[in-house]
Amino acid sequence: LDRGHALPQLREVPVNPSAAHAELIATYRSAQAEAAHKAGLIKTVASKGPKAIQAAVETAAKAAKRRDSYAKKLALLGVDLKD
């Protein structure tokens, strides 16, 4: 549908792959630390009862899922995450 209006030209912005990988790796490391922390909280709330334990388990599972998602993205990019 061309009504004589010129569409703005899209410019390609070069993305430095190593910078993008570094940012994703940093995000992964943060998610990894968060997952470990949330897993540790399960022990901390153990004396607070089953509802607190269940909430901590669910929170830890979500954190682990985020971590695994970032790990999968990095693996698809060919980034090795061995510590």
mmCIF file of C-alpha atoms in Angstrom:
data_model
loop_
_atom_site.group_PDB
_atom_site.id
_atom_site.type_symbol
_atom_site.label_atom_id
_atom_site.label_comp_id
_atom_site.label_asym_id
_atom_site.label_seq_id
_atom_site.Cartn_x
_atom_site.Cartn_y
_atom_site.Cartn_z
ATOM 1 C CA LEU A 1 0.000 0.000 0.000
ATOM 2 C CA ASP A 2 2.120 2.850 -1.277
ATOM 3 C CA ARG A 3 0.577 6.271 -0.973
ATOM 4 C CA GLY A 4 3.639 8.162 -2.054
ATOM 5 C CA HIS A 5 5.098 8.197 1.456
ATOM 6 C CA ALA A 6 8.676 7.172 1.744
ATOM 7 C CA LEU A 7 9.372 4.639 4.422
ATOM 8 C CA PRO A 8 12.315 5.386 6.669
ATOM 9 C CA GLN A 9 15.389 3.418 5.741
ATOM 10 C CA LEU A 10 16.394 0.816 8.253
ATOM 11 C CA ARG A 11 20.047 0.861 9.117
ATOM 12 C CA GLU A 12 21.866 -2.245 10.118
ATOM 13 C CA VAL A 13 23.673 -1.740 13.373
ATOM 14 C CA PRO A 14 26.634 -4.067 13.661
ATOM 15 C CA VAL A 15 26.614 -6.019 16.897
ATOM 16 C CA ASN A 16 29.881 -7.214 18.270
ATOM 17 C CA PRO A 17 29.246 -10.928 18.865
ATOM 18 C CA SER A 18 31.805 -11.166 21.633
ATOM 19 C CA ALA A 19 30.171 -8.236 23.464
ATOM 20 C CA ALA A 20 26.753 -9.851 23.071
ATOM 21 C CA HIS A 21 28.165 -13.143 24.348
ATOM 22 C CA ALA A 22 29.831 -11.395 27.285
ATOM 23 C CA GLU A 23 26.555 -9.763 28.297
ATOM 24 C CA LEU A 24 24.682 -13.048 28.017
ATOM 25 C CA ILE A 25 27.406 -14.830 29.997
ATOM 26 C CA ALA A 26 27.187 -12.177 32.728
ATOM 27 C CA THR A 27 23.405 -12.602 32.829
ATOM 28 C CA TYR A 28 23.833 -16.375 33.027
ATOM 29 C CA ARG A 29 26.330 -16.085 35.894
ATOM 30 C CA SER A 30 23.924 -13.810 37.763
ATOM 31 C CA ALA A 31 21.063 -16.276 37.203
ATOM 32 C CA GLN A 32 23.345 -19.101 38.332
ATOM 33 C CA ALA A 33 24.155 -17.301 41.582
ATOM 34 C CA GLU A 34 20.488 -16.474 42.123
ATOM 35 C CA ALA A 35 19.482 -20.112 41.608
ATOM 36 C CA ALA A 36 22.080 -21.274 44.141
ATOM 37 C CA HIS A 37 20.913 -18.655 46.638
ATOM 38 C CA LYS A 38 17.229 -19.589 46.194
ATOM 39 C CA ALA A 39 18.078 -23.278 46.631
ATOM 40 C CA GLY A 40 19.868 -22.404 49.880
ATOM 41 C CA LEU A 41 16.790 -20.585 51.132
ATOM 42 C CA ILE A 42 14.871 -23.861 51.175
ATOM 43 C CA LYS A 43 16.986 -25.008 54.124
ATOM 44 C CA THR A 44 16.560 -21.639 55.828
ATOM 45 C CA VAL A 45 12.753 -21.758 55.728
ATOM 46 C CA ALA A 46 12.516 -25.445 56.648
ATOM 47 C CA SER A 47 11.488 -24.567 60.202
ATOM 48 C CA LYS A 48 8.786 -22.165 59.016
ATOM 49 C CA GLY A 49 6.406 -24.855 57.837
ATOM 50 C CA PRO A 50 5.237 -26.584 54.671
ATOM 51 C CA LYS A 51 3.807 -23.472 52.964
ATOM 52 C CA ALA A 52 7.087 -21.590 53.336
ATOM 53 C CA ILE A 53 9.010 -24.618 52.091
ATOM 54 C CA GLN A 54 6.713 -24.970 49.078
ATOM 55 C CA ALA A 55 7.080 -21.274 48.212
ATOM 56 C CA ALA A 56 10.873 -21.531 48.500
ATOM 57 C CA VAL A 57 10.927 -24.662 46.324
ATOM 58 C CA GLU A 58 8.812 -22.966 43.641
ATOM 59 C CA THR A 59 10.990 -19.848 43.708
ATOM 60 C CA ALA A 60 14.139 -21.963 43.445
ATOM 61 C CA ALA A 61 12.650 -23.898 40.515
ATOM 62 C CA LYS A 62 11.867 -20.661 38.660
ATOM 63 C CA ALA A 63 15.409 -19.395 39.235
ATOM 64 C CA ALA A 64 16.858 -22.690 37.993
ATOM 65 C CA LYS A 65 14.625 -22.524 34.911
ATOM 66 C CA ARG A 66 15.904 -18.994 34.139
ATOM 67 C CA ARG A 67 19.497 -20.177 34.587
ATOM 68 C CA ASP A 68 18.921 -23.156 32.304
ATOM 69 C CA SER A 69 17.300 -20.922 29.691
ATOM 70 C CA TYR A 70 20.384 -18.697 29.554
ATOM 71 C CA ALA A 71 22.645 -21.754 29.439
ATOM 72 C CA LYS A 72 20.672 -23.086 26.483
ATOM 73 C CA LYS A 73 20.965 -19.770 24.618
ATOM 74 C CA LEU A 74 24.706 -19.728 25.202
ATOM 75 C CA ALA A 75 25.040 -23.360 24.083
ATOM 76 C CA LEU A 76 23.233 -22.496 20.843
ATOM 77 C CA LEU A 77 25.819 -19.745 20.301
ATOM 78 C CA GLY A 78 28.590 -22.280 20.873
ATOM 79 C CA VAL A 79 29.721 -20.790 24.193
ATOM 80 C CA ASP A 80 31.232 -23.351 26.562
ATOM 81 C CA LEU A 81 30.190 -22.713 30.191
ATOM 82 C CA LYS A 82 32.476 -25.201 31.921
ATOM 83 C CA ASP A 83 33.768 -23.680 35.143
#
